[in-house]
Structures are given as structure tokens and as C-alpha cells.
Short mmCIF file of C-alpha atoms in Angstrom, two decimals:
data_model
loop_
_atom_site.label_atom_id
_atom_site.label_comp_id
_atom_site.label_asym_id
_atom_site.label_seq_id
_atom_site.Cartn_x
_atom_site.Cartn_y
_atom_site.Cartn_z
CA UNK A 1 -2.50 6.78 42.26
CA UNK A 2 -1.88 9.02 39.24
CA UNK A 3 1.11 6.84 38.26
CA UNK A 4 -1.10 3.72 38.32
CA UNK A 5 -3.64 5.46 36.11
CA UNK A 6 -0.95 6.40 33.59
CA UNK A 7 0.18 2.82 33.41
CA UNK A 8 -3.34 1.55 32.65
CA UNK A 9 -4.05 4.23 30.05
CA UNK A 10 -5.95 6.74 32.18
CA UNK A 11 -5.15 10.37 32.78
CA UNK A 12 -5.03 12.25 36.09
CA UNK A 13 -8.85 12.60 36.19
CA UNK A 14 -9.41 8.92 35.52
CA UNK A 15 -10.41 9.54 31.88
CA UNK A 16 -9.17 7.00 29.38
CA UNK A 17 -6.44 8.54 27.25
CA UNK A 18 -6.32 8.41 23.45
CA UNK A 19 -3.67 8.43 20.75
CA UNK A 20 -3.58 8.80 16.99
CA UNK A 21 -0.71 6.96 15.29
CA UNK A 22 0.23 8.11 11.78
CA UNK A 23 1.82 5.33 9.75
CA UNK A 24 1.07 1.61 9.79
CA UNK A 25 4.62 0.43 9.28
CA UNK A 26 6.58 -1.55 11.80
CA UNK A 27 7.30 1.45 14.05
CA UNK A 28 3.76 2.75 14.05
CA UNK A 29 2.11 -0.60 14.66
CA UNK A 30 4.60 -1.48 17.40
CA UNK A 31 3.67 1.80 19.09
CA UNK A 32 -0.06 1.35 18.52
CA UNK A 33 -0.27 -2.20 19.85
CA UNK A 34 1.90 -1.25 22.82
CA UNK A 35 -0.33 1.70 23.69
CA UNK A 36 -3.50 -0.36 23.24
CA UNK A 37 -2.10 -3.03 25.56
CA UNK A 38 -1.93 -0.34 28.27
CA UNK A 39 -5.56 0.66 27.78
CA UNK A 40 -5.04 3.73 25.62
CA UNK A 41 -7.62 4.26 22.86
CA UNK A 42 -5.71 4.04 19.60
CA UNK A 43 -6.49 5.01 16.02
CA UNK A 44 -3.93 4.25 13.28
CA UNK A 45 -4.01 6.27 10.07
CA UNK A 46 -2.25 4.88 7.00
CA UNK A 47 -2.07 6.59 3.60
CA UNK A 48 -1.59 3.37 1.65
CA UNK A 49 -4.17 0.68 0.97
CA UNK A 50 -2.02 -1.78 2.95
CA UNK A 51 -0.12 -1.95 6.20
CA UNK A 52 3.60 -2.62 6.34
CA UNK A 53 5.34 0.59 5.32
CA UNK A 54 8.77 -0.34 4.03
CA UNK A 55 8.08 -4.04 4.59
CA UNK A 56 6.12 -5.37 1.63
CA UNK A 57 5.50 -8.86 0.33
CA UNK A 58 4.82 -9.48 -3.34
CA UNK A 59 3.56 -12.71 -4.86
CA UNK A 60 6.40 -14.13 -6.92
CA UNK A 61 4.37 -17.25 -7.75
CA UNK A 62 1.02 -18.57 -6.55
CA UNK A 63 1.32 -19.06 -2.80
CA UNK A 64 4.92 -17.77 -2.64
CA UNK A 65 5.72 -14.28 -1.43
CA UNK A 66 9.08 -12.55 -1.38
CA UNK A 67 10.28 -9.40 0.36
CA UNK A 68 10.07 -6.33 -1.84
CA UNK A 69 11.20 -4.21 1.10
CA UNK A 70 13.02 -4.89 4.37
CA UNK A 71 14.03 -8.52 4.59
CA UNK A 72 17.08 -9.54 6.63
CA UNK A 73 17.92 -9.93 10.29
CA UNK A 74 20.67 -11.22 12.56
CA UNK A 75 21.10 -12.40 16.11
CA UNK A 76 21.77 -8.88 17.43
CA UNK A 77 18.25 -7.87 16.42
CA UNK A 78 16.82 -8.91 19.76
CA UNK A 79 13.56 -6.93 19.69
CA UNK A 80 12.80 -8.22 16.20
CA UNK A 81 13.46 -11.82 17.25
CA UNK A 82 11.20 -11.36 20.27
CA UNK A 83 8.41 -9.98 18.07
CA UNK A 84 8.79 -12.83 15.58
CA UNK A 85 8.37 -15.34 18.39
CA UNK A 86 5.45 -13.43 19.92
CA UNK A 87 3.61 -13.41 16.59
CA UNK A 88 4.22 -17.12 15.95
CA UNK A 89 6.47 -16.58 12.94
CA UNK A 90 9.71 -18.35 12.08
CA UNK A 91 12.98 -17.44 10.39
CA UNK A 92 14.78 -19.11 7.52
CA UNK A 93 18.51 -18.87 6.77
CA UNK A 94 19.68 -16.79 3.85
CA UNK A 95 21.14 -19.22 1.32
CA UNK A 96 24.72 -18.38 0.37
CA UNK A 97 26.23 -21.68 -0.72
CA UNK A 98 28.35 -21.64 -3.85
CA UNK A 99 30.54 -19.26 -5.80
CA UNK A 100 29.92 -15.59 -6.47
CA UNK A 101 29.90 -13.64 -9.72
CA UNK A 102 31.68 -10.34 -10.26
CA UNK A 103 31.49 -7.95 -13.19
CA UNK A 104 33.76 -5.14 -12.06
CA UNK A 105 35.51 -4.26 -15.28
CA UNK A 106 39.06 -4.42 -13.91
CA UNK A 107 42.18 -6.31 -14.91
CA UNK A 108 41.98 -8.15 -11.62
CA UNK A 109 38.56 -9.46 -12.63
CA UNK A 110 39.96 -11.19 -15.69
CA UNK A 111 42.77 -12.75 -13.66
CA UNK A 112 40.24 -14.16 -11.19
CA UNK A 113 38.22 -16.19 -13.66
CA UNK A 114 37.81 -19.70 -12.36
CA UNK A 115 39.28 -22.12 -14.88
CA UNK A 116 37.01 -24.87 -13.60
CA UNK A 117 33.82 -22.89 -14.18
CA UNK A 118 31.39 -23.76 -16.95
CA UNK A 119 32.33 -22.32 -20.29
CA UNK A 120 29.14 -20.27 -20.32
CA UNK A 121 30.12 -18.54 -17.08
CA UNK A 122 33.12 -16.64 -18.45
CA UNK A 123 31.32 -13.32 -19.15
CA UNK A 124 32.09 -12.36 -15.55
CA UNK A 125 34.50 -13.53 -12.89
CA UNK A 126 33.50 -16.53 -10.78
CA UNK A 127 35.03 -16.66 -7.35
CA UNK A 128 34.51 -18.58 -4.13
CA UNK A 129 33.26 -16.44 -1.27
CA UNK A 130 32.16 -12.82 -1.44
CA UNK A 131 35.49 -10.97 -1.53
CA UNK A 132 35.68 -9.23 -4.92
CA UNK A 133 38.52 -9.85 -7.36
CA UNK A 134 40.08 -6.47 -6.71
CA UNK A 135 43.36 -5.41 -5.15
CA UNK A 136 43.24 -6.89 -1.65
CA UNK A 137 45.62 -4.33 -0.17
CA UNK A 138 43.57 -1.43 -1.54
CA UNK A 139 40.31 -2.88 -0.17
CA UNK A 140 41.99 -3.67 3.13
CA UNK A 141 43.06 -0.05 3.42
CA UNK A 142 39.48 1.07 2.62
CA UNK A 143 37.99 -1.14 5.32
CA UNK A 144 40.60 -0.07 7.87
CA UNK A 145 39.79 3.59 7.24
CA UNK A 146 36.07 2.90 7.56
CA UNK A 147 36.67 0.95 10.77
CA UNK A 148 38.57 3.92 12.25
CA UNK A 149 35.70 6.27 11.42
CA UNK A 150 33.16 3.85 12.83
CA UNK A 151 35.04 3.31 16.09
CA UNK A 152 35.27 7.06 16.74
CA UNK A 153 31.57 7.89 16.37
CA UNK A 154 29.25 8.16 19.37
CA UNK A 155 26.29 6.04 18.27
CA UNK A 156 23.91 7.28 20.99
CA UNK A 157 24.63 10.92 20.04
CA UNK A 158 26.52 11.27 16.75
CA UNK A 159 26.49 15.07 17.01
CA UNK A 160 28.74 14.76 20.08
CA UNK A 161 31.35 12.72 18.20
CA UNK A 162 34.84 14.25 18.36
CA UNK A 163 35.31 16.47 15.28
CA UNK A 164 31.58 16.11 14.51
CA UNK A 165 31.29 19.49 12.77
CA UNK A 166 33.97 18.66 10.22
CA UNK A 167 32.77 15.10 9.68
CA UNK A 168 29.21 16.33 9.18
CA UNK A 169 30.31 18.92 6.63
CA UNK A 170 32.30 16.50 4.49
CA UNK A 171 30.41 14.21 2.09
CA UNK A 172 31.38 10.57 1.70
CA UNK A 173 32.29 11.34 -1.92
CA UNK A 174 34.70 14.09 -0.82
CA UNK A 175 36.18 11.80 1.81
CA UNK A 176 36.80 9.11 -0.81
CA UNK A 177 38.47 11.65 -3.10
CA UNK A 178 40.81 12.64 -0.28
CA UNK A 179 41.64 9.20 1.14
CA UNK A 180 41.22 6.53 -1.54
CA UNK A 181 44.12 6.56 -3.97
CA UNK A 182 43.82 3.12 -5.57
CA UNK A 183 41.30 2.84 -8.45
CA UNK A 184 39.96 -0.46 -7.11
CA UNK A 185 39.09 1.15 -3.77
CA UNK A 186 37.41 4.04 -5.57
CA UNK A 187 35.46 1.60 -7.74
CA UNK A 188 34.29 -0.52 -4.83
CA UNK A 189 33.42 2.23 -2.32
CA UNK A 190 30.14 3.41 -3.93
CA UNK A 191 29.08 -0.21 -4.52
CA UNK A 192 29.68 -1.00 -0.86
CA UNK A 193 27.85 2.14 0.24
CA UNK A 194 24.90 1.29 -1.97
CA UNK A 195 24.69 -2.21 -0.50
CA UNK A 196 25.01 -1.04 3.11
CA UNK A 197 22.71 1.97 3.21
CA UNK A 198 21.33 2.58 -0.31
CA UNK A 199 23.27 5.82 -0.61
CA UNK A 200 25.17 7.69 -3.26
CA UNK A 201 28.45 8.92 -1.68
CA UNK A 202 27.57 12.50 -2.63
CA UNK A 203 24.33 12.37 -0.62
CA UNK A 204 25.57 11.60 2.89
CA UNK A 205 28.00 13.12 5.31
CA UNK A 206 30.97 11.17 6.64
CA UNK A 207 29.40 11.46 10.09
CA UNK A 208 26.26 9.73 8.83
CA UNK A 209 28.31 7.03 7.12
CA UNK A 210 30.25 6.30 10.31
CA UNK A 211 27.13 6.43 12.45
CA UNK A 212 25.15 4.14 10.14
CA UNK A 213 27.85 1.47 10.23
CA UNK A 214 28.27 1.72 14.01
CA UNK A 215 24.53 1.83 14.68
CA UNK A 216 23.95 -1.33 12.65
CA UNK A 217 26.44 -3.41 14.66
CA UNK A 218 29.68 -2.52 12.94
CA UNK A 219 31.18 -2.86 9.49
CA UNK A 220 31.85 -6.58 9.66
CA UNK A 221 28.46 -7.46 11.17
CA UNK A 222 26.41 -5.39 8.73
CA UNK A 223 28.20 -6.88 5.74
CA UNK A 224 27.89 -10.53 6.81
CA UNK A 225 25.33 -13.19 6.04
CA UNK A 226 26.24 -16.10 8.36
CA UNK A 227 26.69 -14.59 11.81
CA UNK A 228 25.77 -11.13 10.57
CA UNK A 229 22.88 -8.77 9.94
CA UNK A 230 21.80 -10.65 6.80
CA UNK A 231 21.87 -14.13 8.31
CA UNK A 232 18.13 -14.85 8.22
CA UNK A 233 14.83 -13.84 6.69
CA UNK A 234 11.33 -14.21 8.04
CA UNK A 235 9.82 -17.36 6.61
CA UNK A 236 6.97 -16.24 4.35
CA UNK A 237 8.06 -12.59 4.32
CA UNK A 238 8.64 -9.70 6.71
CA UNK A 239 5.30 -8.12 5.76
CA UNK A 240 3.62 -10.66 8.04
CA UNK A 241 4.89 -8.75 11.07
CA UNK A 242 2.73 -5.73 10.34
CA UNK A 243 -0.22 -7.78 9.11
CA UNK A 244 -0.38 -9.69 12.39
CA UNK A 245 0.09 -6.59 14.50
CA UNK A 246 -2.72 -4.89 12.55
CA UNK A 247 -5.00 -7.88 13.15
CA UNK A 248 -4.75 -7.18 16.88
CA UNK A 249 -6.03 -3.65 16.31
CA UNK A 250 -8.83 -4.56 13.91
CA UNK A 251 -10.89 -1.62 12.65
CA UNK A 252 -8.76 0.80 14.64
CA UNK A 253 -6.42 0.72 11.61
CA UNK A 254 -7.77 2.97 8.86
CA UNK A 255 -6.26 2.66 5.39
CA UNK A 256 -6.31 5.25 2.64
CA UNK A 257 -6.09 8.17 5.10
CA UNK A 258 -3.18 10.37 4.14
CA UNK A 259 -2.49 12.95 6.83
CA UNK A 260 -2.40 16.56 5.70
CA UNK A 261 -2.13 18.56 8.92
CA UNK A 262 -1.55 18.22 12.65
CA UNK A 263 -2.99 20.96 14.87
CA UNK A 264 -2.44 21.22 18.61
CA UNK A 265 -4.16 23.26 21.29
CA UNK A 266 -3.95 23.27 25.07
CA UNK A 267 -6.28 20.28 25.41
CA UNK A 268 -5.62 17.92 22.51
CA UNK A 269 -4.06 17.26 19.12
CA UNK A 270 -6.13 16.99 15.95
CA UNK A 271 -4.88 15.04 12.96
CA UNK A 272 -6.50 16.01 9.65
CA UNK A 273 -6.84 13.73 6.62
CA UNK A 274 -8.80 14.01 3.39
CA UNK A 275 -11.60 12.07 5.05
CA UNK A 276 -11.93 13.93 8.32
CA UNK A 277 -10.32 14.87 11.61
CA UNK A 278 -9.16 12.70 14.50
CA UNK A 279 -8.77 14.30 17.93
CA UNK A 280 -6.74 12.69 20.70
CA UNK A 281 -4.58 13.38 23.72
CA UNK A 282 -1.35 12.58 21.86
CA UNK A 283 -0.19 11.75 18.35
CA UNK A 284 2.63 9.52 17.15
CA UNK A 285 4.12 10.34 13.76
CA UNK A 286 5.85 7.17 12.59
CA UNK A 287 7.01 8.60 9.30
CA UNK A 288 10.28 9.20 7.45
CA UNK A 289 11.52 12.76 8.11
CA UNK A 290 10.76 14.07 4.62
CA UNK A 291 7.13 12.97 4.97
CA UNK A 292 6.85 14.34 8.50
CA UNK A 293 7.98 17.75 7.25
CA UNK A 294 5.44 17.67 4.39
CA UNK A 295 2.59 17.76 6.92
CA UNK A 296 1.31 21.19 7.99
CA UNK A 297 2.04 21.60 11.70
CA UNK A 298 0.30 24.13 13.94
CA UNK A 299 2.07 25.33 15.95
CA UNK A 300 5.02 25.00 13.60
CA UNK A 301 7.84 22.61 14.39
CA UNK A 302 10.64 24.40 16.25
CA UNK A 303 13.19 22.36 14.28
CA UNK A 304 12.39 20.56 11.00
CA UNK A 305 12.62 16.80 10.75
CA UNK A 306 14.79 17.01 7.62
CA UNK A 307 17.44 19.39 6.37
CA UNK A 308 18.09 20.96 2.98
CA UNK A 309 20.50 18.13 2.15
CA UNK A 310 18.42 15.23 3.55
CA UNK A 311 17.91 12.78 0.69
CA UNK A 312 15.78 9.77 -0.08
CA UNK A 313 17.28 6.34 0.38
CA UNK A 314 18.20 5.26 -3.16
CA UNK A 315 16.85 1.72 -3.47
CA UNK A 316 14.95 -0.16 -6.15
CA UNK A 317 14.43 -3.90 -5.77
CA UNK A 318 14.13 -6.15 -8.81
CA UNK A 319 12.92 -9.75 -8.53
CA UNK A 320 13.62 -12.26 -11.28
CA UNK A 321 11.62 -15.46 -10.81
CA UNK A 322 12.69 -18.85 -12.22
CA UNK A 323 11.14 -22.32 -12.08
CA UNK A 324 13.81 -23.29 -9.52
CA UNK A 325 17.08 -21.84 -8.14
CA UNK A 326 18.89 -23.18 -11.20
CA UNK A 327 22.14 -21.30 -10.50
CA UNK A 328 22.78 -23.69 -7.63
CA UNK A 329 23.09 -26.55 -10.15
CA UNK A 330 26.11 -24.69 -11.53
CA UNK A 331 27.78 -24.22 -8.15
CA UNK A 332 26.71 -20.58 -7.83
CA UNK A 333 25.19 -18.86 -4.82
CA UNK A 334 23.28 -16.24 -6.80
CA UNK A 335 25.39 -13.50 -5.22
CA UNK A 336 26.97 -11.00 -7.60
CA UNK A 337 28.55 -7.55 -7.44
CA UNK A 338 28.66 -5.37 -10.53
CA UNK A 339 30.32 -2.09 -11.39
CA UNK A 340 27.60 -1.18 -13.88
CA UNK A 341 23.86 -1.31 -13.38
CA UNK A 342 21.14 -1.63 -13.24
CA UNK A 343 21.68 -4.60 -10.90
CA UNK A 344 24.64 -3.54 -8.76
CA UNK A 345 24.27 -6.71 -6.70
CA UNK A 346 22.11 -9.84 -6.71
CA UNK A 347 21.27 -12.36 -4.02
CA UNK A 348 19.39 -15.68 -3.82
CA UNK A 349 16.04 -14.91 -2.18
CA UNK A 350 14.33 -18.17 -3.15
CA UNK A 351 11.50 -18.78 -0.66
CA UNK A 352 12.01 -22.54 -0.30
CA UNK A 353 8.79 -23.46 -2.08
CA UNK A 354 10.37 -24.69 -5.30
CA UNK A 355 10.72 -21.50 -7.32
CA UNK A 356 14.00 -19.62 -7.66
CA UNK A 357 14.17 -15.88 -6.98
CA UNK A 358 17.14 -13.67 -7.73
CA UNK A 359 16.79 -10.28 -6.09
CA UNK A 360 18.65 -7.45 -7.74
CA UNK A 361 19.53 -4.25 -5.86
CA UNK A 362 19.59 -0.97 -7.76
CA UNK A 363 21.07 1.65 -5.44
CA UNK A 364 22.72 5.05 -5.28
CA UNK A 365 22.79 7.20 -8.40
CA UNK A 366 21.82 4.19 -10.51
CA UNK A 367 18.47 4.02 -8.71
CA UNK A 368 17.64 7.52 -9.96
CA UNK A 369 18.51 6.59 -13.54
CA UNK A 370 16.71 3.25 -13.46
CA UNK A 371 13.63 4.68 -11.75
CA UNK A 372 13.19 7.18 -14.58
CA UNK A 373 13.01 4.46 -17.27
CA UNK A 374 9.82 3.04 -18.70
CA UNK A 375 8.77 -0.37 -17.32
CA UNK A 376 9.64 -1.93 -20.68
CA UNK A 377 13.13 -0.46 -20.61
CA UNK A 378 13.65 -1.50 -16.99
CA UNK A 379 12.78 -5.08 -17.86
CA UNK A 380 14.99 -5.14 -20.95
CA UNK A 381 18.04 -3.80 -19.09
CA UNK A 382 17.64 -6.05 -16.05
CA UNK A 383 17.10 -9.20 -18.10
CA UNK A 384 20.04 -8.42 -20.38
CA UNK A 385 22.33 -8.00 -17.38
CA UNK A 386 21.05 -11.17 -15.70
CA UNK A 387 21.75 -13.07 -18.91
CA UNK A 388 25.34 -11.83 -18.90
CA UNK A 389 25.86 -12.70 -15.23
CA UNK A 390 24.07 -16.06 -15.31
CA UNK A 391 24.03 -17.18 -18.96
CA UNK A 392 23.00 -20.72 -17.96
CA UNK A 393 19.58 -19.50 -16.84
CA UNK A 394 16.46 -19.41 -19.02
CA UNK A 395 14.40 -16.26 -19.32
CA UNK A 396 12.61 -15.67 -16.01
CA UNK A 397 8.99 -16.65 -15.62
CA UNK A 398 8.33 -13.58 -13.49
CA UNK A 399 9.69 -10.06 -13.21
CA UNK A 400 8.89 -7.46 -10.54
CA UNK A 401 10.20 -3.97 -9.81
CA UNK A 402 9.62 -2.20 -6.49
CA UNK A 403 10.75 1.41 -6.68
CA UNK A 404 11.15 2.78 -3.16
CA UNK A 405 12.97 5.90 -4.29
CA UNK A 406 9.86 7.22 -6.06
CA UNK A 407 7.28 5.80 -3.65
CA UNK A 408 5.24 8.80 -2.43
CA UNK A 409 4.56 7.25 0.99
CA UNK A 410 8.12 6.14 1.73
CA UNK A 411 10.31 8.76 0.05
CA UNK A 412 13.11 6.24 -0.25
CA UNK A 413 14.44 3.10 1.39
CA UNK A 414 16.22 1.67 3.43
CA UNK A 415 15.98 4.97 5.31
CA UNK A 416 16.43 8.69 4.81
CA UNK A 417 19.99 9.77 4.00
CA UNK A 418 21.30 12.43 6.33
CA UNK A 419 23.41 14.85 4.36
CA UNK A 420 25.94 17.50 5.32
CA UNK A 421 24.89 19.39 8.42
CA UNK A 422 21.93 17.17 9.27
CA UNK A 423 23.28 15.37 12.31
CA UNK A 424 24.79 18.38 14.02
CA UNK A 425 21.70 20.51 13.42
CA UNK A 426 18.85 18.01 13.71
CA UNK A 427 20.31 15.20 15.79
CA UNK A 428 19.78 16.77 19.24
CA UNK A 429 16.00 17.01 18.59
CA UNK A 430 15.68 13.61 16.92
CA UNK A 431 13.32 12.16 19.52
CA UNK A 432 12.18 15.28 21.42
CA UNK A 433 8.36 15.46 21.42
CA UNK A 434 6.73 18.53 19.89
CA UNK A 435 4.21 19.21 22.65
CA UNK A 436 1.67 16.40 22.13
CA UNK A 437 3.38 14.94 19.07
CA UNK A 438 5.86 12.08 19.49
CA UNK A 439 8.21 10.73 16.81
CA UNK A 440 8.78 7.12 15.78
CA UNK A 441 10.34 5.39 12.81
CA UNK A 442 13.68 3.73 12.18
CA UNK A 443 15.23 7.15 11.47
CA UNK A 444 14.59 8.13 15.10
CA UNK A 445 16.51 5.16 16.50
CA UNK A 446 20.21 5.57 17.20
CA UNK A 447 20.41 1.76 17.54
CA UNK A 448 20.05 -0.11 14.25
CA UNK A 449 19.09 3.02 12.30
CA UNK A 450 17.52 2.06 8.97
CA UNK A 451 16.71 -1.51 9.99
CA UNK A 452 13.56 -3.27 11.19
CA UNK A 453 15.15 -3.58 14.62
CA UNK A 454 15.47 0.20 14.81
CA UNK A 455 11.82 0.66 13.82
CA UNK A 456 10.62 -1.66 16.60
CA UNK A 457 12.84 0.00 19.19
CA UNK A 458 11.51 3.42 18.22
CA UNK A 459 7.93 2.22 18.68
CA UNK A 460 8.71 0.85 22.13
CA UNK A 461 10.46 4.09 23.10
CA UNK A 462 7.36 6.11 22.17
CA UNK A 463 5.10 3.87 24.26
CA UNK A 464 7.31 4.52 27.29
CA UNK A 465 7.29 8.28 26.59
CA UNK A 466 3.50 8.46 26.41
CA UNK A 467 2.95 6.31 29.48
CA UNK A 468 5.24 8.66 31.39
CA UNK A 469 3.29 11.79 30.41
CA UNK A 470 1.43 13.34 33.30
#
């Protein structure tokens, strides 16, 4: 009988159970709607004036929104696909037809210029496909070494990986210094790392690098558009996921309530915000680890959520809006890779409604530099670089910067960067509840860590944990 009551949201005495969920991103709202579906009284507290967390849609043109945050998905993202279908949304393929542009500053770049390209395209190398005009043997060696690291890691428990202590002590920058002899491999490695996980090589351990690649489906899958993790986008923007989940909860979602403290006693947990206190049987903290640690916990956490070397994901997204995807008229895909910033890569994110959108990614150390500039200087640098890469384009009709690195309620994007010592010290308690407090968020998922799929899976895990509480 008690088991039946747990499944329908009631406790051992038949009283309806309650939960406070902190964070109205994809993980938090997945948890909240799942708990509510089982009859548990749910309140969601969100510091921002919007739901969505690290999914965020901005209006690039009237009636057209683009993803300023998480955007891409592939066929391995099964929970995400199921949620998209459940919410009545659709996907659209990521457009990657045409040649790529490379400004890598190497001799190989000059040799790779396409003689058939337009005369105004010669400021950077034009090349079919996405493989950069760098030494193929050197890059092959880089990818083979990364594949060996990835294959050795234990994705369900990285801290139990053979030689975990050493791998978690060594930074990716130190590993590159030891193993990458060719200058082209050394040039490309931080660009690749920025694209994959928005990290500076000095910020993450080799264990985290290997885990991140393995968790996301493998090196080849994570890096691919067609058939890979970047194959599709959600038509109309990924922010719709959270908006539709929040609609199911109605006024149970409370915006503008930043959580300051979480206090527990023998009977309940009380979550304190600037507007009041919310008491419940359990709490779900669906927050990045740096934010979770910034909350005052009583009793104190036995193990922190972040370590001394845990860093913010280094990502700034720049959207340049044009009257149409004009680069396609010149046989270009909109994809570029660049050794110098601010735009270390660009991709065609045009929404299919007529306008053209080039999304620029500013990652790693460059994100710190770019984020410290004035808005005027950011615009001037980004537009000057876009003009060098795509000189056939007019000045954009719209320009947007979304700085996740300095966002107070995200503390970085795509996800937190686990630095030296983090996995071996913090990994074993990654999902362990702290009495009545449960943890969600993409950083708590060992499958598809840092991705929307990981966020959803973490929310579903928490629902199962709470339903199983006696």
C-alpha cells in the first residue's frame, strides 16, 4: 500500500507530498512536470524573468527566433526526441551545403585557396567540406590520440577510469604540450576544444576532456552535422521546450525568485528567496555546480558541488542577421574556422523564414577577452571579422551578443568545466542526495553531459529518486 501511495504522490500517512524545484531550465522543468504528473505538489523557483535556463530564443527579425543558447540535437538524443514529439514540436535539419571558410594563418591555408572561388573570397581559404587546410597527418595523429583517451574512460563513473588520478591531475593544455609536436595540431587543438565543450585547454583535466567526448557519443559523433550531434535544430527554437513545459505548470512556476538559502530539518526542507520561504518535503536543485555552491546550505553540504578549479563554460554567441542567407549564392555553407577571434567558428543558423543568420561562437580564452569589451567594441570586431571571412556580404541588418560566460544565473555555457581534481574528488557524489535535497542539471548526467539530452535525463532520474523515497 505504501508503495502505491509513493507512486501517486502520497507519503506513508496518505498526505500528499510536495517538492520545490530550483531552476526553470530543461532539467528543472522536466523534473517538475514529472513530479506533478505523479500527484506531487510542485513549486518551481526561477531567478530570471523567463524560463529556459541555457536554452534561450532571441528575435532575430519580426516573427523569427534563433537559438542564443543550446540548439543542436542528433538521433542518439532519444529523450529529447521523445519530448519534442510529446510537446508537438518539430525539428529542422542544420544546413551545411557548400564550401567552408578557414582563416588559420598557416602556409597550408594559402595552398588550399580554391582557384575557382570568387575573387572577393581570397582573404581566407575556401575548401569543400569541414576538414581544415592543415597538415592531415598531424590532425590524424591528434584525433587518434583523442580517440584512445576517449575509449579508455568509464563514462558511467569517470573517477574509476584506469589511471584516473593522473588523468585528472593533468590539464588538457599540459597534455597537448606533451603529445602534440606539430604546430598545426597545436593550433587546431584549442579551436576544436572550444567548439566541442567551450573550454580553454588550461581549464579542464584530461579526464574531463575524455569523459566529455565519450559521454556525448564519441569524438566523431559529437563533431558531425549529418548523422551526428549537430544534425538538427528544433524548428522555431529550443526555448519552446521549456515554455511548453512551464505552461503545464501554470502559476506553480514563479519567476524572479533567486534562491539564497536551503535549510533542512527532520520534517521538511525550506527554500529561502528574497520574496519569502517555501517549505516542502523535498527540494530539487537544477542548477550548475557553481550556483548550487553559492547557496547557503544548512546543514552544510558534506562535499561541495564544485572544486577550486571548476570553471565556467567559456561561450559567447554572436548572431549576425542578413536579409537572406546570401553566402549560399556564392557556394558557401556559412561554416568557418578561425585561428583568431572573436569569431572562432561560424555556422548557418538561418531559421528558414527568409532571413539569413550567421552564428559566431566565441569560446575558450577568447570568450573572456571578448566578454570584457564594450558593446560597441564587440560589434566593431565581430563585423570586421565577418567582412574578412565573407566579403561578399553587406553589413548585417541585425546584431546580437549573448554572453553566457558572464551570465549571473548560468555561470557559463555549454556546461561547467571540471578542472584538475574535480572528477576524482566530486564525481562519486555527483548525484547523491543531500538528505532532502536532490540534484539535477546536465552536469549531473554522465550520459550526454553538457547537452540538452543530459539535462532531460537528469530530470527524469530525480523524479525516480523522489518517487522511491519512503
